[in-house]
């Protein structure tokens, strides 16, 4: 089968497949146990065409997004994954990841159009193992070419690295939906840059994770607003004619604006080069291919030779930020990723998450009748 990403240098069939009008809007939420979500999601994906490993890895990422309350990257993506599996945009029934080149301090994988989150978890397993087995290795660069929808909630990969006691810096691109500063045409993905630092003890609750798209809001956030029947905030999207719009449907036809105007635009350009050109994946609208990604694992003591000292200094820096005086409208000052981690811990303690009621009903109704 020839996959959609190879055939279309723009957005493949994804924007068309996912930009459908809704007859009803989600305005109510319900509490669902984490284990029920895990079970239903895994089964839903298996019935959609994933094998068990693919379904479990994808569910893990969707669930981690929900735990952090990053709903734009969570369960809302299940129906879209089903559509893209059916259309052939995502290769299924994979059992591993092809290693194209092993340069010792650089690994290059070919995802061959398997789902991005599946490819990423598989690559991290290899990368973490190398760093554990080779304690004298201070830096490892990993590149992945030709992933399909979607690289997922990258904050989870960064958190995993912090728990390994490693710094994490990543660049991932996606089909063009971001409009560069001064332009009216979408040319790049929303292209996040993600960084994590393992503070003292390298426990996730004491580590910093910064995960930011290059756009003002993400594609997934726009999907959420559409599903909830809400308008976009001002200044985040243009329609097909290049006019600012507050309609999520029109924004999906046009594109998203970069955060901080030229600053976010420059960040997205950097990501296209680091994630796309560097790995041999798609590059904006000029080179066809799948989604690409590059991430770097670094030991805290790479220069000083003392991991604990560097991690302790990071912990002191985060503590100083927490202890700084909040300005009006803020109850406290948090470091990047702290609120997401607090939410994650709270949901894990309670054993449940909140999901849009219509969405969850649609997912359950999408299961085969036997054993539902």
CSV table of N, CA and C in Angstrom, one decimal, residues 203-369:
chain,number,residue,atom,x,y,z
A,203,UNK,N,13.0,12.7,40.0
A,203,UNK,CA,11.6,12.3,40.1
A,203,UNK,C,10.8,13.2,39.3
A,204,UNK,N,9.8,12.7,38.6
A,204,UNK,CA,9.0,13.5,37.7
A,204,UNK,C,8.3,14.7,38.4
A,205,UNK,N,7.9,14.5,39.6
A,205,UNK,CA,7.3,15.6,40.4
A,205,UNK,C,8.2,16.7,40.7
A,206,UNK,N,9.5,16.5,40.5
A,206,UNK,CA,10.5,17.6,40.8
A,206,UNK,C,11.2,18.0,39.6
A,207,UNK,N,10.7,17.6,38.4
A,207,UNK,CA,11.5,17.9,37.2
A,207,UNK,C,10.7,18.8,36.3
A,208,UNK,N,11.4,19.6,35.5
A,208,UNK,CA,10.8,20.6,34.7
A,208,UNK,C,10.6,20.0,33.3
A,209,UNK,N,9.3,20.2,32.7
A,209,UNK,CA,9.0,19.8,31.4
A,209,UNK,C,8.4,21.0,30.7
A,210,UNK,N,9.0,21.5,29.6
A,210,UNK,CA,8.5,22.6,28.8
A,210,UNK,C,8.1,22.0,27.4
A,211,UNK,N,6.9,22.1,27.1
A,211,UNK,CA,6.4,21.5,25.8
A,211,UNK,C,5.5,22.5,25.1
A,212,UNK,N,6.0,23.1,24.1
A,212,UNK,CA,5.3,24.3,23.5
A,212,UNK,C,5.3,24.2,21.9
A,213,UNK,N,4.1,24.3,21.4
A,213,UNK,CA,3.9,24.4,19.9
A,213,UNK,C,4.4,25.8,19.4
A,214,UNK,N,4.7,25.8,18.1
A,214,UNK,CA,5.1,27.1,17.5
A,214,UNK,C,3.9,28.0,17.3
A,215,UNK,N,2.7,27.4,17.2
A,215,UNK,CA,1.5,28.2,17.0
A,215,UNK,C,0.9,28.7,18.3
A,216,UNK,N,0.0,29.7,18.2
A,216,UNK,CA,-0.6,30.3,19.4
A,216,UNK,C,-1.4,29.2,20.1
A,217,UNK,N,-2.2,28.4,19.4
A,217,UNK,CA,-2.9,27.2,19.9
A,217,UNK,C,-2.6,26.0,19.0
A,218,UNK,N,-2.8,24.8,19.5
A,218,UNK,CA,-2.5,23.6,18.7
A,218,UNK,C,-3.7,23.3,17.8
A,219,UNK,N,-3.4,22.4,16.8
A,219,UNK,CA,-4.5,21.9,16.0
A,219,UNK,C,-5.5,21.1,16.8
A,220,UNK,N,-5.0,20.4,17.8
A,220,UNK,CA,-5.9,19.6,18.7
A,220,UNK,C,-6.8,20.5,19.5
A,221,UNK,N,-6.3,21.7,19.9
A,221,UNK,CA,-7.1,22.6,20.7
A,221,UNK,C,-8.2,23.2,19.8
A,222,UNK,N,-7.9,23.4,18.5
A,222,UNK,CA,-8.9,23.9,17.6
A,222,UNK,C,-10.0,22.8,17.4
A,223,UNK,N,-9.6,21.6,17.3
A,223,UNK,CA,-10.5,20.5,17.2
A,223,UNK,C,-11.4,20.4,18.5
A,224,UNK,N,-10.9,20.6,19.6
A,224,UNK,CA,-11.7,20.6,20.9
A,224,UNK,C,-12.7,21.7,20.8
A,225,UNK,N,-12.3,22.9,20.4
A,225,UNK,CA,-13.2,24.1,20.4
A,225,UNK,C,-14.3,23.8,19.4
A,226,UNK,N,-14.0,23.2,18.3
A,226,UNK,CA,-15.0,22.9,17.3
A,226,UNK,C,-16.0,21.9,17.9
A,227,UNK,N,-15.5,20.9,18.6
A,227,UNK,CA,-16.4,19.8,19.2
A,227,UNK,C,-17.3,20.4,20.3
A,228,UNK,N,-16.8,21.4,21.0
A,228,UNK,CA,-17.6,22.0,22.1
A,228,UNK,C,-18.4,23.2,21.6
A,229,UNK,N,-18.4,23.5,20.3
A,229,UNK,CA,-19.2,24.5,19.7
A,229,UNK,C,-18.8,25.9,20.1
A,230,UNK,N,-17.5,26.1,20.4
A,230,UNK,CA,-17.0,27.4,20.8
A,230,UNK,C,-16.2,28.1,19.8
A,231,UNK,N,-16.0,29.4,19.9
A,231,UNK,CA,-15.2,30.2,19.0
A,231,UNK,C,-13.8,30.1,19.4
A,232,UNK,N,-12.9,30.3,18.4
A,232,UNK,CA,-11.5,30.5,18.6
A,232,UNK,C,-11.2,31.8,19.3
A,233,UNK,N,-10.2,31.8,20.2
A,233,UNK,CA,-9.8,33.1,20.7
A,233,UNK,C,-9.3,34.1,19.6
A,234,UNK,N,-9.4,35.4,19.8
A,234,UNK,CA,-8.9,36.3,18.7
A,234,UNK,C,-7.4,36.1,18.4
A,235,UNK,N,-7.0,36.3,17.2
A,235,UNK,CA,-5.6,36.3,16.8
A,235,UNK,C,-4.9,35.0,16.8
A,236,UNK,N,-5.7,33.9,16.5
A,236,UNK,CA,-5.0,32.6,16.5
A,236,UNK,C,-5.1,31.9,15.1
A,237,UNK,N,-6.0,32.4,14.2
A,237,UNK,CA,-6.2,31.6,12.9
A,237,UNK,C,-6.6,32.6,11.8
A,238,UNK,N,-6.4,32.1,10.6
A,238,UNK,CA,-6.8,32.8,9.4
A,238,UNK,C,-7.7,31.8,8.6
A,239,UNK,N,-8.7,32.4,7.8
A,239,UNK,CA,-9.4,31.5,6.9
A,239,UNK,C,-8.7,31.3,5.6
A,240,UNK,N,-9.3,30.7,4.6
A,240,UNK,CA,-8.7,30.4,3.4
A,240,UNK,C,-8.3,31.7,2.6
A,241,UNK,N,-9.0,32.8,2.9
A,241,UNK,CA,-8.8,34.0,2.2
A,241,UNK,C,-7.7,34.9,2.9
A,242,UNK,N,-7.2,34.4,4.0
A,242,UNK,CA,-6.2,35.1,4.7
A,242,UNK,C,-6.7,36.1,5.7
A,243,UNK,N,-8.0,36.0,6.0
A,243,UNK,CA,-8.7,36.9,7.0
A,243,UNK,C,-8.7,36.2,8.3
A,244,UNK,N,-8.5,37.0,9.4
A,244,UNK,CA,-8.6,36.4,10.7
A,244,UNK,C,-10.0,35.9,11.0
A,245,UNK,N,-10.1,34.7,11.6
A,245,UNK,CA,-11.4,34.1,11.8
A,245,UNK,C,-11.4,33.5,13.3
A,246,UNK,N,-12.6,33.5,13.8
A,246,UNK,CA,-12.8,32.9,15.1
A,246,UNK,C,-13.6,31.6,15.0
A,247,UNK,N,-13.8,31.1,13.7
A,247,UNK,CA,-14.5,29.8,13.5
A,247,UNK,C,-13.5,28.7,13.4
A,248,UNK,N,-13.6,27.7,14.2
A,248,UNK,CA,-12.7,26.5,14.1
A,248,UNK,C,-12.7,25.9,12.8
A,249,UNK,N,-13.9,25.8,12.2
A,249,UNK,CA,-14.1,25.1,10.9
A,249,UNK,C,-13.3,25.9,9.8
A,250,UNK,N,-13.5,27.2,9.8
A,250,UNK,CA,-12.8,28.1,8.8
A,250,UNK,C,-11.3,28.1,9.1
A,251,UNK,N,-10.9,28.0,10.4
A,251,UNK,CA,-9.5,28.0,10.8
A,251,UNK,C,-8.8,26.7,10.3
A,252,UNK,N,-9.6,25.6,10.3
A,252,UNK,CA,-9.0,24.4,9.7
A,252,UNK,C,-8.8,24.4,8.2
A,253,UNK,N,-9.6,25.2,7.6
A,253,UNK,CA,-9.5,25.4,6.1
A,253,UNK,C,-8.4,26.3,5.8
A,254,UNK,N,-8.1,27.3,6.7
A,254,UNK,CA,-7.0,28.2,6.5
A,254,UNK,C,-5.7,27.8,7.2
A,255,UNK,N,-5.6,28.3,8.4
A,255,UNK,CA,-4.4,27.9,9.1
A,255,UNK,C,-4.2,28.6,10.5
A,256,UNK,N,-3.3,28.2,11.3
A,256,UNK,CA,-3.0,28.8,12.6
A,256,UNK,C,-1.9,29.8,12.5
A,257,UNK,N,-1.9,30.8,13.3
A,257,UNK,CA,-0.9,31.8,13.4
A,257,UNK,C,0.2,31.4,14.4
A,258,UNK,N,1.4,31.9,14.2
A,258,UNK,CA,2.5,31.5,15.0
A,258,UNK,C,2.4,32.3,16.3
A,259,UNK,N,2.9,31.7,17.4
A,259,UNK,CA,2.9,32.5,18.7
A,259,UNK,C,4.0,33.5,18.6
A,260,UNK,N,3.8,34.7,19.3
A,260,UNK,CA,4.8,35.7,19.3
A,260,UNK,C,5.2,36.2,17.9
A,261,UNK,N,4.3,36.1,17.0
A,261,UNK,CA,4.5,36.6,15.6
A,261,UNK,C,5.8,36.0,15.0
A,262,UNK,N,6.8,36.8,14.8
A,262,UNK,CA,8.0,36.4,14.1
A,262,UNK,C,8.8,35.4,14.9
A,263,UNK,N,8.6,35.4,16.2
A,263,UNK,CA,9.4,34.5,17.1
A,263,UNK,C,8.9,33.1,17.0
A,264,UNK,N,7.6,32.9,17.0
A,264,UNK,CA,7.1,31.5,16.8
A,264,UNK,C,7.4,31.0,15.4
A,265,UNK,N,7.3,31.9,14.5
A,265,UNK,CA,7.5,31.6,13.1
A,265,UNK,C,9.0,31.1,12.9
A,266,UNK,N,9.9,31.8,13.5
A,266,UNK,CA,11.3,31.4,13.4
A,266,UNK,C,11.5,30.0,14.1
A,267,UNK,N,10.8,29.8,15.2
A,267,UNK,CA,10.9,28.5,15.9
A,267,UNK,C,10.4,27.4,15.0
A,268,UNK,N,9.3,27.6,14.3
A,268,UNK,CA,8.7,26.6,13.5
A,268,UNK,C,9.7,26.3,12.3
A,269,UNK,N,10.3,27.3,11.8
A,269,UNK,CA,11.3,27.1,10.7
A,269,UNK,C,12.5,26.2,11.2
A,270,UNK,N,12.9,26.5,12.4
A,270,UNK,CA,14.0,25.7,13.0
A,270,UNK,C,13.6,24.3,13.1
A,271,UNK,N,12.4,24.0,13.6
A,271,UNK,CA,11.9,22.7,13.8
A,271,UNK,C,11.8,21.9,12.4
A,272,UNK,N,11.3,22.6,11.4
A,272,UNK,CA,11.2,22.0,10.1
A,272,UNK,C,12.5,21.5,9.6
A,273,UNK,N,13.6,22.2,9.9
A,273,UNK,CA,14.9,21.8,9.5
A,273,UNK,C,15.4,20.7,10.4
A,274,UNK,N,15.3,20.9,11.7
A,274,UNK,CA,15.8,19.9,12.7
A,274,UNK,C,15.0,18.5,12.6
A,275,UNK,N,13.7,18.6,12.4
A,275,UNK,CA,12.9,17.4,12.4
A,275,UNK,C,12.7,16.8,11.0
A,276,UNK,N,12.6,17.7,10.0
A,276,UNK,CA,12.4,17.2,8.6
A,276,UNK,C,13.6,17.0,7.8
A,277,UNK,N,14.3,18.1,7.5
A,277,UNK,CA,15.5,18.0,6.7
A,277,UNK,C,16.6,17.1,7.3
A,278,UNK,N,16.8,17.2,8.6
A,278,UNK,CA,17.8,16.4,9.2
A,278,UNK,C,17.6,14.9,9.2
A,279,UNK,N,16.3,14.5,9.2
A,279,UNK,CA,16.0,13.1,9.3
A,279,UNK,C,15.6,12.5,7.9
A,280,UNK,N,15.4,13.4,6.9
A,280,UNK,CA,14.9,12.8,5.6
A,280,UNK,C,13.5,12.7,5.5
A,281,UNK,N,12.7,13.5,6.3
A,281,UNK,CA,11.3,13.4,6.3
A,281,UNK,C,10.7,14.6,5.5
A,282,UNK,N,9.4,14.9,5.6
A,282,UNK,CA,8.8,16.0,5.0
A,282,UNK,C,9.4,17.3,5.5
A,283,UNK,N,9.5,18.3,4.6
A,283,UNK,CA,10.1,19.6,5.0
A,283,UNK,C,9.1,20.6,4.4
A,284,UNK,N,8.3,21.2,5.3
A,284,UNK,CA,7.3,22.2,4.9
A,284,UNK,C,6.5,21.7,3.7
A,285,UNK,N,6.3,22.5,2.7
A,285,UNK,CA,5.6,22.2,1.5
A,285,UNK,C,6.6,21.9,0.3
A,286,UNK,N,7.9,21.8,0.6
A,286,UNK,CA,8.9,21.7,-0.5
A,286,UNK,C,9.4,20.2,-0.6
A,287,UNK,N,9.3,19.4,0.4
A,287,UNK,CA,9.7,18.0,0.3
A,287,UNK,C,8.6,17.1,0.9
A,288,UNK,N,8.2,16.2,0.1
A,288,UNK,CA,7.1,15.2,0.5
A,288,UNK,C,7.7,14.2,1.5
A,289,UNK,N,6.8,13.6,2.3
A,289,UNK,CA,7.3,12.6,3.2
A,289,UNK,C,6.4,12.5,4.4
A,290,UNK,N,6.7,11.7,5.4
A,290,UNK,CA,6.0,11.6,6.6
A,290,UNK,C,6.5,12.6,7.7
A,291,UNK,N,5.9,12.5,8.9
A,291,UNK,CA,6.3,13.4,9.9
A,291,UNK,C,7.7,13.0,10.4
A,292,UNK,N,8.6,14.0,10.8
A,292,UNK,CA,9.9,13.7,11.2
A,292,UNK,C,10.1,14.2,12.6
A,293,UNK,N,11.2,13.7,13.3
A,293,UNK,CA,11.5,14.1,14.6
A,293,UNK,C,12.9,13.8,15.0
A,294,UNK,N,13.5,14.7,15.8
A,294,UNK,CA,14.8,14.6,16.3
A,294,UNK,C,14.8,14.9,17.8
A,295,UNK,N,15.3,14.0,18.6
A,295,UNK,CA,15.4,14.3,20.0
A,295,UNK,C,16.8,14.0,20.6
A,296,UNK,N,17.3,14.7,21.6
A,296,UNK,CA,18.6,14.6,22.1
A,296,UNK,C,18.5,14.3,23.6
A,297,UNK,N,19.2,13.3,24.0
A,297,UNK,CA,19.3,12.9,25.4
A,297,UNK,C,20.7,13.3,25.9
A,298,UNK,N,20.7,14.0,27.1
A,298,UNK,CA,22.0,14.6,27.6
A,298,UNK,C,22.1,14.3,29.1
A,299,UNK,N,23.2,13.8,29.5
A,299,UNK,CA,23.4,13.6,31.0
A,299,UNK,C,23.7,15.0,31.6
A,300,UNK,N,23.1,15.2,32.8
A,300,UNK,CA,23.3,16.5,33.4
A,300,UNK,C,24.8,16.8,33.7
A,301,UNK,N,25.6,15.8,33.9
A,301,UNK,CA,27.0,16.1,34.2
A,301,UNK,C,27.9,16.0,33.0
A,302,UNK,N,27.3,16.3,31.8
A,302,UNK,CA,28.1,16.2,30.6
A,302,UNK,C,29.4,17.0,30.6
A,303,UNK,N,29.3,18.2,31.2
A,303,UNK,CA,30.5,19.1,31.3
A,303,UNK,C,31.2,19.0,32.7
A,304,UNK,N,30.4,19.0,33.7
A,304,UNK,CA,31.0,19.1,35.1
A,304,UNK,C,31.3,17.7,35.6
A,305,UNK,N,30.8,16.7,35.0
A,305,UNK,CA,31.1,15.3,35.5
A,305,UNK,C,30.4,14.9,36.8
A,306,UNK,N,29.3,15.7,37.1
A,306,UNK,CA,28.6,15.5,38.4
A,306,UNK,C,27.1,15.6,38.1
A,307,UNK,N,26.4,14.6,37.9
A,307,UNK,CA,25.0,14.6,37.6
A,307,UNK,C,24.2,15.2,38.7
A,308,UNK,N,24.5,14.8,39.9
A,308,UNK,CA,23.8,15.2,41.1
A,308,UNK,C,23.9,16.7,41.4
A,309,UNK,N,25.1,17.2,41.2
A,309,UNK,CA,25.3,18.6,41.4
A,309,UNK,C,24.5,19.5,40.5
A,310,UNK,N,24.5,19.1,39.2
A,310,UNK,CA,23.7,19.9,38.2
A,310,UNK,C,22.2,19.7,38.5
A,311,UNK,N,21.8,18.5,38.8
A,311,UNK,CA,20.3,18.3,39.1
A,311,UNK,C,19.9,19.1,40.4
A,312,UNK,N,20.8,19.2,41.3
A,312,UNK,CA,20.5,19.9,42.6
A,312,UNK,C,20.4,21.4,42.3
A,313,UNK,N,21.2,21.9,41.4
A,313,UNK,CA,21.1,23.3,41.0
A,313,UNK,C,19.8,23.6,40.3
A,314,UNK,N,19.4,22.6,39.5
A,314,UNK,CA,18.1,22.8,38.8
A,314,UNK,C,17.0,22.8,39.8
A,315,UNK,N,17.1,22.0,40.8
A,315,UNK,CA,16.0,21.9,41.8
A,315,UNK,C,16.0,23.2,42.6
A,316,UNK,N,17.1,23.8,42.9
A,316,UNK,CA,17.2,25.1,43.6
A,316,UNK,C,16.5,26.2,42.7
A,317,UNK,N,16.8,26.2,41.4
A,317,UNK,CA,16.2,27.2,40.5
A,317,UNK,C,14.7,27.1,40.5
A,318,UNK,N,14.2,25.8,40.4
A,318,UNK,CA,12.7,25.6,40.4
A,318,UNK,C,12.1,26.1,41.7
A,319,UNK,N,12.8,25.8,42.9
A,319,UNK,CA,12.3,26.2,44.2
A,319,UNK,C,12.2,27.7,44.3
A,320,UNK,N,13.3,28.4,43.8
A,320,UNK,CA,13.3,29.8,43.8
A,320,UNK,C,12.1,30.4,43.0
A,321,UNK,N,11.8,29.8,41.9
A,321,UNK,CA,10.7,30.2,41.1
A,321,UNK,C,9.4,30.1,41.8
A,322,UNK,N,9.2,28.9,42.5
A,322,UNK,CA,8.0,28.6,43.2
A,322,UNK,C,7.8,29.6,44.4
A,323,UNK,N,8.9,30.1,45.0
A,323,UNK,CA,8.9,30.9,46.1
A,323,UNK,C,8.8,32.4,45.8
A,324,UNK,N,8.9,32.7,44.5
A,324,UNK,CA,8.8,34.1,44.1
A,324,UNK,C,7.4,34.6,44.3
A,325,UNK,N,7.2,35.9,44.4
A,325,UNK,CA,5.9,36.5,44.7
A,325,UNK,C,5.0,36.5,43.4
A,326,UNK,N,3.8,36.0,43.5
A,326,UNK,CA,2.9,36.0,42.4
A,326,UNK,C,2.3,37.4,42.2
A,327,UNK,N,2.1,37.8,40.9
A,327,UNK,CA,1.4,39.1,40.7
A,327,UNK,C,-0.1,38.9,40.7
A,328,UNK,N,-0.8,40.0,40.5
A,328,UNK,CA,-2.2,39.9,40.6
A,328,UNK,C,-2.8,38.9,39.6
A,329,UNK,N,-3.8,38.2,40.1
A,329,UNK,CA,-4.5,37.2,39.2
A,329,UNK,C,-3.9,35.8,39.2
A,330,UNK,N,-2.7,35.6,40.0
A,330,UNK,CA,-2.1,34.3,40.1
A,330,UNK,C,-2.0,33.9,41.5
A,331,UNK,N,-2.4,32.7,41.8
A,331,UNK,CA,-2.3,32.2,43.2
A,331,UNK,C,-0.9,31.8,43.6
A,332,UNK,N,-0.1,31.4,42.6
A,332,UNK,CA,1.3,31.0,42.9
A,332,UNK,C,2.1,31.0,41.6
A,333,UNK,N,3.4,30.9,41.7
A,333,UNK,CA,4.2,30.9,40.5
A,333,UNK,C,4.7,29.4,40.3
A,334,UNK,N,4.5,28.8,39.2
A,334,UNK,CA,4.8,27.5,38.9
A,334,UNK,C,5.9,27.4,37.8
A,335,UNK,N,6.7,26.4,37.8
A,335,UNK,CA,7.7,26.2,36.7
A,335,UNK,C,7.0,25.4,35.6
A,336,UNK,N,7.6,25.5,34.4
A,336,UNK,CA,6.9,24.8,33.3
A,336,UNK,C,6.7,23.3,33.5
A,337,UNK,N,5.5,22.9,33.3
A,337,UNK,CA,5.1,21.5,33.4
A,337,UNK,C,4.6,21.1,34.8
A,338,UNK,N,4.8,22.0,35.8
A,338,UNK,CA,4.4,21.7,37.2
A,338,UNK,C,2.9,21.5,37.3
A,339,UNK,N,2.1,22.3,36.7
A,339,UNK,CA,0.7,22.1,36.9
A,339,UNK,C,0.2,20.8,36.2
A,340,UNK,N,0.8,20.5,35.1
A,340,UNK,CA,0.4,19.3,34.4
A,340,UNK,C,0.8,18.1,35.3
A,341,UNK,N,1.9,18.1,35.9
A,341,UNK,CA,2.4,17.0,36.8
A,341,UNK,C,1.5,16.9,38.0
A,342,UNK,N,1.1,18.1,38.6
A,342,UNK,CA,0.1,18.1,39.7
A,342,UNK,C,-1.2,17.5,39.3
A,343,UNK,N,-1.7,17.8,38.1
A,343,UNK,CA,-2.9,17.2,37.7
A,343,UNK,C,-2.8,15.7,37.5
A,344,UNK,N,-1.7,15.3,36.9
A,344,UNK,CA,-1.4,13.9,36.7
A,344,UNK,C,-1.5,13.1,38.0
A,345,UNK,N,-0.7,13.7,39.0
A,345,UNK,CA,-0.7,13.0,40.3
A,345,UNK,C,-2.1,12.9,40.9
A,346,UNK,N,-2.9,14.0,40.7
A,346,UNK,CA,-4.2,14.0,41.3
A,346,UNK,C,-5.1,13.0,40.7
A,347,UNK,N,-5.1,12.9,39.3
A,347,UNK,CA,-5.9,11.9,38.6
A,347,UNK,C,-5.5,10.5,39.0
A,348,UNK,N,-4.2,10.2,39.1
A,348,UNK,CA,-3.7,8.9,39.4
A,348,UNK,C,-4.2,8.5,40.8
A,349,UNK,N,-4.2,9.5,41.7
A,349,UNK,CA,-4.6,9.2,43.1
A,349,UNK,C,-6.1,8.9,43.1
A,350,UNK,N,-6.9,9.7,42.3
A,350,UNK,CA,-8.3,9.5,42.3
A,350,UNK,C,-8.7,8.3,41.4
A,351,UNK,N,-7.9,7.9,40.5
A,351,UNK,CA,-8.2,6.8,39.6
A,351,UNK,C,-9.1,7.1,38.5
A,352,UNK,N,-9.4,8.4,38.2
A,352,UNK,CA,-10.3,8.7,37.1
A,352,UNK,C,-9.9,10.0,36.4
A,353,UNK,N,-10.5,10.2,35.2
A,353,UNK,CA,-10.3,11.4,34.5
A,353,UNK,C,-11.7,11.9,34.0
A,354,UNK,N,-11.8,13.2,33.6
A,354,UNK,CA,-13.0,13.7,33.0
A,354,UNK,C,-13.0,13.7,31.5
A,355,UNK,N,-14.0,13.2,30.9
A,355,UNK,CA,-14.1,13.1,29.4
A,355,UNK,C,-15.4,13.8,28.9
A,356,UNK,N,-15.4,14.4,27.7
A,356,UNK,CA,-16.6,14.9,27.2
A,356,UNK,C,-17.6,13.7,27.0
A,357,UNK,N,-18.8,13.9,27.4
A,357,UNK,CA,-19.8,12.8,27.5
A,357,UNK,C,-20.2,12.3,26.1
A,358,UNK,N,-20.4,13.2,25.1
A,358,UNK,CA,-20.8,12.8,23.8
A,358,UNK,C,-19.7,12.0,23.1
A,359,UNK,N,-18.5,12.5,23.3
A,359,UNK,CA,-17.3,11.9,22.7
A,359,UNK,C,-17.1,10.5,23.3
A,360,UNK,N,-17.2,10.3,24.6
A,360,UNK,CA,-17.0,9.0,25.2
A,360,UNK,C,-18.1,8.1,24.8
A,361,UNK,N,-19.4,8.6,24.7
A,361,UNK,CA,-20.5,7.8,24.2
A,361,UNK,C,-20.3,7.3,22.8
A,362,UNK,N,-19.8,8.2,21.9
A,362,UNK,CA,-19.5,7.8,20.5
A,362,UNK,C,-18.4,6.7,20.5
A,363,UNK,N,-17.4,6.9,21.3
A,363,UNK,CA,-16.3,5.9,21.3
A,363,UNK,C,-16.9,4.5,21.7
A,364,UNK,N,-17.6,4.5,22.8
A,364,UNK,CA,-18.2,3.2,23.3
A,364,UNK,C,-19.2,2.6,22.3
A,365,UNK,N,-19.9,3.5,21.6
A,365,UNK,CA,-20.9,3.0,20.6
A,365,UNK,C,-20.1,2.5,19.4
A,366,UNK,N,-18.9,2.9,19.2
A,366,UNK,CA,-18.1,2.5,18.1
A,366,UNK,C,-17.5,1.1,18.2
A,367,UNK,N,-17.6,0.5,19.4
A,367,UNK,CA,-17.1,-0.8,19.7
A,367,UNK,C,-18.1,-1.9,19.1
A,368,UNK,N,-17.5,-3.0,18.7
A,368,UNK,CA,-18.4,-4.1,18.3
A,368,UNK,C,-19.3,-4.5,19.4
A,369,UNK,N,-20.5,-4.9,19.0
A,369,UNK,CA,-21.5,-5.2,20.0
A,369,UNK,C,-21.2,-6.3,21.0
